[in-house]
Amino acid sequence: MMKMKFLLAGFVAGISLISQSAGALADDIYTTQYRISVIGLTIARANTQTHIGQNSYRLKGDFASSGIARIFDQTDGTLLIAGKVNKSGFLPDSYHLQYQHKKKAKSTSISFSNGQVTGTENSPPVKKRDPWVELTPAQLKNITDPISAMMIRAKSPQDVCAQALRTFDGQTRADLRLSYTGKGRYTTLGFKGETVECTARFVPVAGYQKDKESINYLANKSRISISFATLGNSGIYAPVEARIGTKIGTVKVSAMRFEKIN
């Protein structure tokens, strides 16, 4: 279930990075609020504030379990990301996730350099249970964190979904392979407009237990769809809505607010 939460974190936090003006000299600031639900019941909420400058970005977010889910699975956490902005998109330099799950403190920190992982620290350490698929150094090149990966610079809507997003969350290397299905629309506080609809396939690469039921379900049975949107002529797309099939039902991630505040 925690792996699912971090996959969801990648979807929802990515929304807040959507609108970047390439010629801006001062930081643009965006605030967002999200709702995560299963069969209509809210299970988590998240908030982020993102500063985007001409050559850099930084994100600060917080998230917490909510509603009936909080009775059985109390989770509260924060997320900090900082990195560079270039013509290709967003390149993280640092990623730090800190949270409490059932009153136990946990954290993940990753350092990057030009798309390569240069350091990872998990507290407590990752428990490697057989049959474990080990990471290799080559698998930690040309990747990004699950959040920055959702930022896609594209020339056309169809190009948005012509992607294989290569991610590392501090434990698992995975790809998210997108396919174009059409166009839609989305309305929320601060945004109203057209979306690009993609299906996604989760492909685990390394850093996971091979026969783990939740991983196998995501890889082989889950139906995943993502709605991407962009503001103005930035050419940068990010998700405003996602649906992920799980054994307990479809998890829905929705942006309840997406607004520029400066």
PDB file of C-alpha atoms in Angstrom:
ATOM      1  CA  MET A   1       0.000   0.000   0.000  1.00  0.00           C
ATOM      2  CA  MET A   2       2.889   2.389   0.732  1.00  0.00           C
ATOM      3  CA  LYS A   3       4.301   1.773  -2.771  1.00  0.00           C
ATOM      4  CA  MET A   4       0.926   2.811  -4.183  1.00  0.00           C
ATOM      5  CA  LYS A   5       1.013   5.986  -2.079  1.00  0.00           C
ATOM      6  CA  PHE A   6       4.343   7.026  -3.525  1.00  0.00           C
ATOM      7  CA  LEU A   7       3.177   6.281  -7.056  1.00  0.00           C
ATOM      8  CA  LEU A   8       0.193   8.524  -6.337  1.00  0.00           C
ATOM      9  CA  ALA A   9       2.496  11.161  -4.898  1.00  0.00           C
ATOM     10  CA  GLY A  10       4.218  11.261  -8.244  1.00  0.00           C
ATOM     11  CA  PHE A  11       0.952  11.949 -10.016  1.00  0.00           C
ATOM     12  CA  VAL A  12      -0.435  14.566  -7.687  1.00  0.00           C
ATOM     13  CA  ALA A  13       2.690  16.564  -6.987  1.00  0.00           C
ATOM     14  CA  GLY A  14       3.518  16.711 -10.664  1.00  0.00           C
ATOM     15  CA  ILE A  15       0.369  18.744 -11.253  1.00  0.00           C
ATOM     16  CA  SER A  16       1.843  21.694  -9.397  1.00  0.00           C
ATOM     17  CA  LEU A  17       4.787  22.036 -11.787  1.00  0.00           C
ATOM     18  CA  ILE A  18       2.739  22.408 -14.933  1.00  0.00           C
ATOM     19  CA  SER A  19       3.093  26.083 -15.868  1.00  0.00           C
ATOM     20  CA  GLN A  20       6.570  27.376 -16.544  1.00  0.00           C
ATOM     21  CA  SER A  21       7.357  30.493 -18.544  1.00  0.00           C
ATOM     22  CA  ALA A  22      10.705  30.047 -20.257  1.00  0.00           C
ATOM     23  CA  GLY A  23      11.438  33.750 -20.330  1.00  0.00           C
ATOM     24  CA  ALA A  24      10.479  34.574 -16.753  1.00  0.00           C
ATOM     25  CA  LEU A  25      13.096  36.393 -14.671  1.00  0.00           C
ATOM     26  CA  ALA A  26      11.268  36.196 -11.343  1.00  0.00           C
ATOM     27  CA  ASP A  27       9.875  33.046  -9.806  1.00  0.00           C
ATOM     28  CA  ASP A  28       6.317  32.079 -10.655  1.00  0.00           C
ATOM     29  CA  ILE A  29       4.516  30.606  -7.652  1.00  0.00           C
ATOM     30  CA  TYR A  30       1.761  28.002  -7.885  1.00  0.00           C
ATOM     31  CA  THR A  31      -0.375  26.508  -5.143  1.00  0.00           C
ATOM     32  CA  THR A  32      -2.334  23.292  -5.526  1.00  0.00           C
ATOM     33  CA  GLN A  33      -4.632  21.060  -3.514  1.00  0.00           C
ATOM     34  CA  TYR A  34      -5.457  17.435  -4.267  1.00  0.00           C
ATOM     35  CA  ARG A  35      -7.925  14.753  -3.289  1.00  0.00           C
ATOM     36  CA  ILE A  36      -7.211  11.020  -3.482  1.00  0.00           C
ATOM     37  CA  SER A  37     -10.234   8.726  -3.325  1.00  0.00           C
ATOM     38  CA  VAL A  38     -11.317   5.094  -3.698  1.00  0.00           C
ATOM     39  CA  ILE A  39     -14.914   4.247  -4.703  1.00  0.00           C
ATOM     40  CA  GLY A  40     -15.823   7.845  -3.920  1.00  0.00           C
ATOM     41  CA  LEU A  41     -14.328   7.874  -0.406  1.00  0.00           C
ATOM     42  CA  THR A  42     -11.512  10.321   0.311  1.00  0.00           C
ATOM     43  CA  ILE A  43      -8.415   8.511   1.612  1.00  0.00           C
ATOM     44  CA  ALA A  44      -5.784  11.278   1.387  1.00  0.00           C
ATOM     45  CA  ARG A  45      -5.225  14.962   0.706  1.00  0.00           C
ATOM     46  CA  ALA A  46      -2.136  16.859  -0.417  1.00  0.00           C
ATOM     47  CA  ASN A  47      -1.004  20.470  -0.829  1.00  0.00           C
ATOM     48  CA  THR A  48       1.992  21.888  -2.659  1.00  0.00           C
ATOM     49  CA  GLN A  49       3.588  25.224  -3.394  1.00  0.00           C
ATOM     50  CA  THR A  50       6.006  25.414  -6.303  1.00  0.00           C
ATOM     51  CA  HIS A  51       8.460  28.176  -7.237  1.00  0.00           C
ATOM     52  CA  ILE A  52       9.633  28.111 -10.860  1.00  0.00           C
ATOM     53  CA  GLY A  53      12.384  30.425 -12.065  1.00  0.00           C
ATOM     54  CA  GLN A  54      14.196  30.870 -15.336  1.00  0.00           C
ATOM     55  CA  ASN A  55      16.664  28.031 -14.722  1.00  0.00           C
ATOM     56  CA  SER A  56      15.504  26.326 -11.530  1.00  0.00           C
ATOM     57  CA  TYR A  57      12.509  25.012  -9.620  1.00  0.00           C
ATOM     58  CA  ARG A  58      11.702  24.010  -6.051  1.00  0.00           C
ATOM     59  CA  LEU A  59       8.656  22.333  -4.587  1.00  0.00           C
ATOM     60  CA  LYS A  60       7.432  22.038  -1.016  1.00  0.00           C
ATOM     61  CA  GLY A  61       4.478  19.806  -0.258  1.00  0.00           C
ATOM     62  CA  ASP A  62       2.620  18.066   2.525  1.00  0.00           C
ATOM     63  CA  PHE A  63       0.237  15.123   2.496  1.00  0.00           C
ATOM     64  CA  ALA A  64      -1.879  13.163   4.961  1.00  0.00           C
ATOM     65  CA  SER A  65      -4.277  10.255   5.050  1.00  0.00           C
ATOM     66  CA  SER A  66      -7.860  11.425   5.416  1.00  0.00           C
ATOM     67  CA  GLY A  67     -11.366  10.248   6.216  1.00  0.00           C
ATOM     68  CA  ILE A  68     -11.959   6.641   7.191  1.00  0.00           C
ATOM     69  CA  ALA A  69      -8.496   5.680   5.883  1.00  0.00           C
ATOM     70  CA  ARG A  70      -6.906   7.688   8.679  1.00  0.00           C
ATOM     71  CA  ILE A  71      -8.467   5.391  11.283  1.00  0.00           C
ATOM     72  CA  PHE A  72      -6.583   2.377   9.917  1.00  0.00           C
ATOM     73  CA  ASP A  73      -3.549   3.925   8.220  1.00  0.00           C
ATOM     74  CA  GLN A  74      -2.413   7.235   9.723  1.00  0.00           C
ATOM     75  CA  THR A  75       0.208   8.848   7.494  1.00  0.00           C
ATOM     76  CA  ASP A  76       1.545  12.425   7.477  1.00  0.00           C
ATOM     77  CA  GLY A  77       4.503  13.673   5.479  1.00  0.00           C
ATOM     78  CA  THR A  78       6.396  16.400   3.659  1.00  0.00           C
ATOM     79  CA  LEU A  79       8.183  16.511   0.330  1.00  0.00           C
ATOM     80  CA  LEU A  80      10.987  18.816  -0.871  1.00  0.00           C
ATOM     81  CA  ILE A  81      12.403  18.840  -4.400  1.00  0.00           C
ATOM     82  CA  ALA A  82      14.892  21.217  -6.025  1.00  0.00           C
ATOM     83  CA  GLY A  83      16.445  21.137  -9.468  1.00  0.00           C
ATOM     84  CA  LYS A  84      17.129  22.751 -12.820  1.00  0.00           C
ATOM     85  CA  VAL A  85      14.893  23.761 -15.705  1.00  0.00           C
ATOM     86  CA  ASN A  86      16.159  23.414 -19.277  1.00  0.00           C
ATOM     87  CA  LYS A  87      14.777  22.952 -22.790  1.00  0.00           C
ATOM     88  CA  SER A  88      14.151  19.255 -22.145  1.00  0.00           C
ATOM     89  CA  GLY A  89      12.165  19.790 -18.950  1.00  0.00           C
ATOM     90  CA  PHE A  90      12.920  19.398 -15.246  1.00  0.00           C
ATOM     91  CA  LEU A  91      16.105  17.814 -13.855  1.00  0.00           C
ATOM     92  CA  PRO A  92      16.107  17.226 -10.079  1.00  0.00           C
ATOM     93  CA  ASP A  93      19.190  17.856  -7.963  1.00  0.00           C
ATOM     94  CA  SER A  94      17.654  16.738  -4.672  1.00  0.00           C
ATOM     95  CA  TYR A  95      14.559  14.864  -3.527  1.00  0.00           C
ATOM     96  CA  HIS A  96      13.621  14.485   0.127  1.00  0.00           C
ATOM     97  CA  LEU A  97      10.533  12.676   1.414  1.00  0.00           C
ATOM     98  CA  GLN A  98       9.870  12.566   5.156  1.00  0.00           C
ATOM     99  CA  TYR A  99       6.793  11.018   6.749  1.00  0.00           C
ATOM    100  CA  GLN A 100       5.293   9.234   9.720  1.00  0.00           C
ATOM    101  CA  HIS A 101       3.402   6.006   9.071  1.00  0.00           C
ATOM    102  CA  LYS A 102       1.587   4.482  12.050  1.00  0.00           C
ATOM    103  CA  LYS A 103       3.738   6.669  14.360  1.00  0.00           C
ATOM    104  CA  LYS A 104       6.991   5.407  12.812  1.00  0.00           C
ATOM    105  CA  ALA A 105       9.282   8.042  11.270  1.00  0.00           C
ATOM    106  CA  LYS A 106      10.608   7.272   7.787  1.00  0.00           C
ATOM    107  CA  SER A 107      12.502   9.218   5.133  1.00  0.00           C
ATOM    108  CA  THR A 108      14.030   8.955   1.668  1.00  0.00           C
ATOM    109  CA  SER A 109      16.671  11.294   0.244  1.00  0.00           C
ATOM    110  CA  ILE A 110      18.059  11.129  -3.304  1.00  0.00           C
ATOM    111  CA  SER A 111      20.763  13.285  -4.891  1.00  0.00           C
ATOM    112  CA  PHE A 112      21.083  13.612  -8.681  1.00  0.00           C
ATOM    113  CA  SER A 113      23.585  15.023 -11.158  1.00  0.00           C
ATOM    114  CA  ASN A 114      22.478  15.505 -14.770  1.00  0.00           C
ATOM    115  CA  GLY A 115      19.980  12.670 -14.647  1.00  0.00           C
ATOM    116  CA  GLN A 116      22.154  10.228 -12.726  1.00  0.00           C
ATOM    117  CA  VAL A 117      21.634   9.155  -9.123  1.00  0.00           C
ATOM    118  CA  THR A 118      24.695  10.052  -7.048  1.00  0.00           C
ATOM    119  CA  GLY A 119      23.380   9.116  -3.614  1.00  0.00           C
ATOM    120  CA  THR A 120      20.414   7.503  -1.856  1.00  0.00           C
ATOM    121  CA  GLU A 121      19.561   7.289   1.835  1.00  0.00           C
ATOM    122  CA  ASN A 122      16.551   5.506   3.312  1.00  0.00           C
ATOM    123  CA  SER A 123      15.690   5.545   7.009  1.00  0.00           C
ATOM    124  CA  PRO A 124      15.035   2.848   8.062  1.00  0.00           C
ATOM    125  CA  PRO A 125      17.043   0.963   5.404  1.00  0.00           C
ATOM    126  CA  VAL A 126      15.189  -0.909   2.660  1.00  0.00           C
ATOM    127  CA  LYS A 127      14.315  -4.478   3.646  1.00  0.00           C
ATOM    128  CA  LYS A 128      15.360  -6.715   0.766  1.00  0.00           C
ATOM    129  CA  ARG A 129      13.186  -9.816   0.776  1.00  0.00           C
ATOM    130  CA  ASP A 130      13.860 -12.762  -1.547  1.00  0.00           C
ATOM    131  CA  PRO A 131      13.486 -13.014  -4.449  1.00  0.00           C
ATOM    132  CA  TRP A 132      14.906  -9.462  -4.635  1.00  0.00           C
ATOM    133  CA  VAL A 133      15.728  -7.801  -7.973  1.00  0.00           C
ATOM    134  CA  GLU A 134      18.954  -5.866  -7.361  1.00  0.00           C
ATOM    135  CA  LEU A 135      19.716  -2.470  -8.876  1.00  0.00           C
ATOM    136  CA  THR A 136      22.755  -1.976 -11.097  1.00  0.00           C
ATOM    137  CA  PRO A 137      24.646   1.330 -11.595  1.00  0.00           C
ATOM    138  CA  ALA A 138      23.593   1.421 -15.251  1.00  0.00           C
ATOM    139  CA  GLN A 139      19.923   1.421 -14.217  1.00  0.00           C
ATOM    140  CA  LEU A 140      20.414   4.650 -12.242  1.00  0.00           C
ATOM    141  CA  LYS A 141      21.392   6.728 -15.286  1.00  0.00           C
ATOM    142  CA  ASN A 142      19.102   8.913 -17.411  1.00  0.00           C
ATOM    143  CA  ILE A 143      16.319   8.883 -14.816  1.00  0.00           C
ATOM    144  CA  THR A 144      14.443  11.248 -12.537  1.00  0.00           C
ATOM    145  CA  ASP A 145      12.261  11.131  -9.441  1.00  0.00           C
ATOM    146  CA  PRO A 146       8.584  10.090  -9.846  1.00  0.00           C
ATOM    147  CA  ILE A 147       7.388  13.684  -9.509  1.00  0.00           C
ATOM    148  CA  SER A 148       9.710  15.521 -11.883  1.00  0.00           C
ATOM    149  CA  ALA A 149       9.190  12.684 -14.380  1.00  0.00           C
ATOM    150  CA  MET A 150       5.564  13.720 -14.788  1.00  0.00           C
ATOM    151  CA  MET A 151       6.662  17.061 -16.270  1.00  0.00           C
ATOM    152  CA  ILE A 152       6.639  16.583 -20.034  1.00  0.00           C
ATOM    153  CA  ARG A 153       7.754  19.144 -22.608  1.00  0.00           C
ATOM    154  CA  ALA A 154       6.016  18.376 -25.901  1.00  0.00           C
ATOM    155  CA  LYS A 155       5.378  20.044 -29.261  1.00  0.00           C
ATOM    156  CA  SER A 156       1.935  18.476 -29.714  1.00  0.00           C
ATOM    157  CA  PRO A 157      -0.681  16.682 -27.587  1.00  0.00           C
ATOM    158  CA  GLN A 158       0.160  13.349 -29.213  1.00  0.00           C
ATOM    159  CA  ASP A 159       3.821  13.776 -28.245  1.00  0.00           C
ATOM    160  CA  VAL A 160       2.845  13.997 -24.568  1.00  0.00           C
ATOM    161  CA  CYS A 161       1.972  10.313 -24.511  1.00  0.00           C
ATOM    162  CA  ALA A 162       4.892   9.182 -26.684  1.00  0.00           C
ATOM    163  CA  GLN A 163       7.002   8.769 -23.552  1.00  0.00           C
ATOM    164  CA  ALA A 164       8.575   6.135 -21.357  1.00  0.00           C
ATOM    165  CA  LEU A 165       9.049   7.875 -18.002  1.00  0.00           C
ATOM    166  CA  ARG A 166      12.132   6.458 -16.249  1.00  0.00           C
ATOM    167  CA  THR A 167      11.859   6.881 -12.469  1.00  0.00           C
ATOM    168  CA  PHE A 168      13.573   6.029  -9.189  1.00  0.00           C
ATOM    169  CA  ASP A 169      11.890   6.599  -5.806  1.00  0.00           C
ATOM    170  CA  GLY A 170      14.814   5.663  -3.558  1.00  0.00           C
ATOM    171  CA  GLN A 171      14.054   1.957  -3.701  1.00  0.00           C
ATOM    172  CA  THR A 172      12.422   0.926  -6.964  1.00  0.00           C
ATOM    173  CA  ARG A 173      13.475   1.663 -10.557  1.00  0.00           C
ATOM    174  CA  ALA A 174      10.421   1.622 -12.768  1.00  0.00           C
ATOM    175  CA  ASP A 175       9.230   2.860 -16.131  1.00  0.00           C
ATOM    176  CA  LEU A 176       5.816   4.327 -16.858  1.00  0.00           C
ATOM    177  CA  ARG A 177       5.063   3.766 -20.550  1.00  0.00           C
ATOM    178  CA  LEU A 178       2.420   6.111 -21.942  1.00  0.00           C
ATOM    179  CA  SER A 179       0.101   5.701 -24.936  1.00  0.00           C
ATOM    180  CA  TYR A 180      -2.158   8.356 -26.482  1.00  0.00           C
ATOM    181  CA  THR A 181      -5.926   7.782 -26.348  1.00  0.00           C
ATOM    182  CA  GLY A 182      -7.459  11.185 -27.158  1.00  0.00           C
ATOM    183  CA  LYS A 183      -8.432  14.572 -25.749  1.00  0.00           C
ATOM    184  CA  GLY A 184     -10.700  15.687 -22.908  1.00  0.00           C
ATOM    185  CA  ARG A 185     -11.471  18.659 -20.678  1.00  0.00           C
ATOM    186  CA  TYR A 186     -10.899  19.454 -17.016  1.00  0.00           C
ATOM    187  CA  THR A 187     -12.151  22.193 -14.713  1.00  0.00           C
ATOM    188  CA  THR A 188     -10.913  23.048 -11.243  1.00  0.00           C
ATOM    189  CA  LEU A 189     -10.229  26.161  -9.171  1.00  0.00           C
ATOM    190  CA  GLY A 190      -7.675  28.140 -11.190  1.00  0.00           C
ATOM    191  CA  PHE A 191      -7.824  26.049 -14.383  1.00  0.00           C
ATOM    192  CA  LYS A 192     -10.317  25.273 -17.131  1.00  0.00           C
ATOM    193  CA  GLY A 193      -9.280  23.797 -20.449  1.00  0.00           C
ATOM    194  CA  GLU A 194      -8.314  20.924 -22.719  1.00  0.00           C
ATOM    195  CA  THR A 195      -6.501  17.802 -21.562  1.00  0.00           C
ATOM    196  CA  VAL A 196      -4.488  15.068 -23.245  1.00  0.00           C
ATOM    197  CA  GLU A 197      -5.618  11.555 -22.316  1.00  0.00           C
ATOM    198  CA  CYS A 198      -3.051   8.762 -21.952  1.00  0.00           C
ATOM    199  CA  THR A 199      -3.069   5.204 -20.742  1.00  0.00           C
ATOM    200  CA  ALA A 200      -0.015   4.074 -18.782  1.00  0.00           C
ATOM    201  CA  ARG A 201       1.728   0.790 -18.171  1.00  0.00           C
ATOM    202  CA  PHE A 202       3.805   0.328 -14.996  1.00  0.00           C
ATOM    203  CA  VAL A 203       7.007  -1.643 -15.684  1.00  0.00           C
ATOM    204  CA  PRO A 204       9.192  -2.519 -12.668  1.00  0.00           C
ATOM    205  CA  VAL A 205      12.902  -2.664 -13.525  1.00  0.00           C
ATOM    206  CA  ALA A 206      14.802  -3.311 -10.280  1.00  0.00           C
ATOM    207  CA  GLY A 207      14.764  -2.647  -6.548  1.00  0.00           C
ATOM    208  CA  TYR A 208      11.697  -4.717  -5.682  1.00  0.00           C
ATOM    209  CA  GLN A 209      10.608  -8.159  -4.496  1.00  0.00           C
ATOM    210  CA  LYS A 210       9.886 -10.162  -7.631  1.00  0.00           C
ATOM    211  CA  ASP A 211       6.804 -12.016  -6.370  1.00  0.00           C
ATOM    212  CA  LYS A 212       5.308  -9.100  -4.398  1.00  0.00           C
ATOM    213  CA  GLU A 213       1.574  -9.104  -5.031  1.00  0.00           C
ATOM    214  CA  SER A 214       1.067  -5.325  -5.217  1.00  0.00           C
ATOM    215  CA  ILE A 215       3.901  -4.867  -7.731  1.00  0.00           C
ATOM    216  CA  ASN A 216       2.682  -7.750  -9.888  1.00  0.00           C
ATOM    217  CA  TYR A 217      -0.858  -6.354  -9.892  1.00  0.00           C
ATOM    218  CA  LEU A 218       0.323  -2.892 -10.989  1.00  0.00           C
ATOM    219  CA  ALA A 219       2.496  -4.394 -13.721  1.00  0.00           C
ATOM    220  CA  ASN A 220       0.146  -7.037 -15.102  1.00  0.00           C
ATOM    221  CA  LYS A 221      -3.465  -6.201 -14.247  1.00  0.00           C
ATOM    222  CA  SER A 222      -3.821  -2.542 -13.310  1.00  0.00           C
ATOM    223  CA  ARG A 223      -5.499  -0.117 -15.693  1.00  0.00           C
ATOM    224  CA  ILE A 224      -3.886   3.307 -15.390  1.00  0.00           C
ATOM    225  CA  SER A 225      -5.073   6.478 -17.136  1.00  0.00           C
ATOM    226  CA  ILE A 226      -3.699  10.006 -16.837  1.00  0.00           C
ATOM    227  CA  SER A 227      -5.095  13.352 -18.002  1.00  0.00           C
ATOM    228  CA  PHE A 228      -2.370  15.889 -18.825  1.00  0.00           C
ATOM    229  CA  ALA A 229      -2.839  19.631 -19.241  1.00  0.00           C
ATOM    230  CA  THR A 230      -0.786  22.721 -19.992  1.00  0.00           C
ATOM    231  CA  LEU A 231      -1.306  26.422 -19.419  1.00  0.00           C
ATOM    232  CA  GLY A 232      -0.789  29.004 -22.145  1.00  0.00           C
ATOM    233  CA  ASN A 233       1.991  28.296 -24.628  1.00  0.00           C
ATOM    234  CA  SER A 234       4.529  26.879 -22.172  1.00  0.00           C
ATOM    235  CA  GLY A 235       4.660  23.513 -23.961  1.00  0.00           C
ATOM    236  CA  ILE A 236       5.002  21.773 -20.587  1.00  0.00           C
ATOM    237  CA  TYR A 237       2.354  19.239 -19.616  1.00  0.00           C
ATOM    238  CA  ALA A 238       1.582  17.611 -16.282  1.00  0.00           C
ATOM    239  CA  PRO A 239      -1.282  15.513 -14.859  1.00  0.00           C
ATOM    240  CA  VAL A 240      -4.500  17.036 -13.563  1.00  0.00           C
ATOM    241  CA  GLU A 241      -6.232  13.718 -12.997  1.00  0.00           C
ATOM    242  CA  ALA A 242      -5.243  10.047 -12.743  1.00  0.00           C
ATOM    243  CA  ARG A 243      -6.999   6.722 -12.233  1.00  0.00           C
ATOM    244  CA  ILE A 244      -5.093   3.662 -11.030  1.00  0.00           C
ATOM    245  CA  GLY A 245      -6.673   0.225 -10.823  1.00  0.00           C
ATOM    246  CA  THR A 246      -5.940  -1.667  -7.590  1.00  0.00           C
ATOM    247  CA  LYS A 247      -7.239  -4.836  -5.937  1.00  0.00           C
ATOM    248  CA  ILE A 248      -9.490  -2.748  -3.675  1.00  0.00           C
ATOM    249  CA  GLY A 249     -10.884  -0.596  -6.476  1.00  0.00           C
ATOM    250  CA  THR A 250      -9.909   2.317  -8.689  1.00  0.00           C
ATOM    251  CA  VAL A 251      -7.863   5.004  -6.963  1.00  0.00           C
ATOM    252  CA  LYS A 252      -8.655   8.474  -8.327  1.00  0.00           C
ATOM    253  CA  VAL A 253      -6.360  11.495  -7.990  1.00  0.00           C
ATOM    254  CA  SER A 254      -7.982  14.879  -8.682  1.00  0.00           C
ATOM    255  CA  ALA A 255      -6.657  18.430  -8.599  1.00  0.00           C
ATOM    256  CA  MET A 256      -9.133  20.426  -6.501  1.00  0.00           C
ATOM    257  CA  ARG A 257      -7.137  23.634  -6.904  1.00  0.00           C
ATOM    258  CA  PHE A 258      -4.425  24.630  -9.370  1.00  0.00           C
ATOM    259  CA  GLU A 259      -3.688  28.327  -9.207  1.00  0.00           C
ATOM    260  CA  LYS A 260      -0.932  30.865  -9.852  1.00  0.00           C
ATOM    261  CA  ILE A 261      -0.712  33.116  -6.792  1.00  0.00           C
ATOM    262  CA  ASN A 262       1.766  35.825  -7.827  1.00  0.00           C
TER     263      ASN A 262
END
